[in-house]
Amino acid sequence: MARLQAALLAGAATEGAIATFTGYVRTTNDKRPVHSLELEHYPGMTQRSLKNIAREAATRWPLLAASIVHRVGVLSPGEQIVWIGVAAAHRGSAFAACEYIMDFLKTAAPLWKKEKGPAGERWVETRKEDGERTQRWQEIGGR
Amino acid sequence: MARLQAALLAGAATEGAIATFTGYVRTTNDKRPVHSLELEHYPGMTQRSLKNIAREAATRWPLLAASIVHRVGVLSPGEQIVWIGVAAAHRGSAFAACEYIMDFLKTAAPLWKKEKGPAGERWVETRKEDGERTQRWQEIGGR
Amino acid sequence: MLRILFFARIREELDCATLDWPWPGQAIDLDTLQEDLCLAYGAKWREVLSQDNVIRAVNQTVTNDNCALHDGDEVAFFPPVTGG
Amino acid sequence: MLRILFFARIREELDCATLDWPWPGQAIDLDTLQEDLCLAYGAKWREVLSQDNVIRAVNQTVTNDNCALHDGDEVAFFPPVTGG
């Protein structure tokens, strides 16, 4: 992940603005400690889905580069799950596209979280708020 | 700058979400090549102003940490000018606070850019858009 | 032949990750395939696959409606996504 | 004494970065100080400091209005900021 981040940062360094987002495995969820998190995905479709989301963002805002990295497999609390980096000539586009990508990733990319804690395993439930955040972009439209 | 970034990232790594923004010295501005950029500031007031902006962001959104780094002196095209990092339990707060801080930094922190190019030196003019972006937050309000 | 994939909670509840389903030799749509699966594997499958929030994808694209299938298609059933 | 600072374009136009201004020994406000500076240094200063977009700060806080000054205050004049 560090290598990809460095590549985006280096490649876009002369272009004005970079907004990034990093998501981490929480140490607790709903007040229960998290021992580990297992990320399952749909091989092939996940890559296609992330590429489509980045491409859609690039049609809405004038971007120079967008990079999405999502980890799968077993992760420990505090580890990075997802990293998004967006480079643009102006900061408004960089911020908006970064948030847009994250919102759609949460609701469209075929990835599933299973938490292991003291009470055993459980599949993480979809948060209603995530759907609402995605909905927002339909109302706001591009640029 | 790298050391401060690493500290924020390490310290907040167990807490959910980090949004960052990095601004770079452009290679061109208004189609004229930029040879170097000189950042002048008001010592003392700059630090106070950045601290106030971060503090104000923390009253509007539930943040875990916010860090602002702004360089001064002579910079070359492609170098980082400003870095903002915001850690929060939820991504909405991290994104909003990061953008808020950047918008207010642009209009409230006593820093001035002077560009040197083939036609000589010139003080960079304020962009009308920056004032409008700051205005926005008065309308939107907190959280 | 149709390649059928199940993910996450649905994969666990059906105890099945992938299934190669012989092409029936005649036009078939997604709803019919799902019904055929339930007839073949029984009440548990019907219960799991008929849950409100089951998402269906054909050739790695989510489809909200019924649609025609073709020999060689990849069909997937999965719960709402929770990545990020 | 008042410490007076000028920054960026204004500093260059006045060819002056800092100025130690003797405390006049009586109540003085920001507008009066500015007028006194112009009287002391002439037309160029009046032209530069009366520009529409000049920002004034007292003790490192921007003030949009006139305000009373106190012995020891730090006063600054600068153009619109362009950091970030």
PDB file of C-alpha atoms in Angstrom, chain A residues 53-67 85-90 92-98 101 143:
ATOM      1  CA  ILE A  53     -16.101   4.197  -9.275  1.00  0.00           C
ATOM      2  CA  ALA A  54     -12.821   5.991 -10.006  1.00  0.00           C
ATOM      3  CA  ARG A  55     -13.799   6.423 -13.648  1.00  0.00           C
ATOM      4  CA  GLU A  56     -17.202   7.841 -12.678  1.00  0.00           C
ATOM      5  CA  ALA A  57     -15.507  10.318 -10.307  1.00  0.00           C
ATOM      6  CA  ALA A  58     -13.242  11.410 -13.165  1.00  0.00           C
ATOM      7  CA  THR A  59     -16.252  12.221 -15.341  1.00  0.00           C
ATOM      8  CA  ARG A  60     -17.724  14.389 -12.575  1.00  0.00           C
ATOM      9  CA  TRP A  61     -14.615  16.374 -11.632  1.00  0.00           C
ATOM     10  CA  PRO A  62     -11.463  17.288 -13.570  1.00  0.00           C
ATOM     11  CA  LEU A  63      -9.004  14.875 -11.965  1.00  0.00           C
ATOM     12  CA  LEU A  64      -5.360  14.216 -12.730  1.00  0.00           C
ATOM     13  CA  ALA A  65      -5.179  10.857 -10.980  1.00  0.00           C
ATOM     14  CA  ALA A  66      -7.217   8.703  -8.643  1.00  0.00           C
ATOM     15  CA  SER A  67      -6.011   5.623  -6.835  1.00  0.00           C
ATOM     16  CA  GLY A  85      -5.787   9.308  -3.166  1.00  0.00           C
ATOM     17  CA  VAL A  86      -7.046  11.900  -5.633  1.00  0.00           C
ATOM     18  CA  ALA A  87      -4.920  14.479  -7.434  1.00  0.00           C
ATOM     19  CA  ALA A  88      -6.459  17.517  -9.102  1.00  0.00           C
ATOM     20  CA  ALA A  89      -5.442  21.011 -10.115  1.00  0.00           C
ATOM     21  CA  HIS A  90      -7.904  22.494  -7.600  1.00  0.00           C
ATOM     22  CA  GLY A  92     -12.465  21.458  -4.436  1.00  0.00           C
ATOM     23  CA  SER A  93     -12.328  18.698  -7.045  1.00  0.00           C
ATOM     24  CA  ALA A  94      -9.807  16.669  -5.043  1.00  0.00           C
ATOM     25  CA  PHE A  95     -11.890  16.771  -1.854  1.00  0.00           C
ATOM     26  CA  ALA A  96     -15.216  16.067  -3.550  1.00  0.00           C
ATOM     27  CA  ALA A  97     -13.921  13.197  -5.674  1.00  0.00           C
ATOM     28  CA  CYS A  98     -12.162  11.573  -2.714  1.00  0.00           C
ATOM     29  CA  ILE A 101     -15.169   7.489  -4.194  1.00  0.00           C
ATOM     30  CA  ARG A 143     -18.965  19.586 -10.290  1.00  0.00           C
TER      31      ARG A 143
END
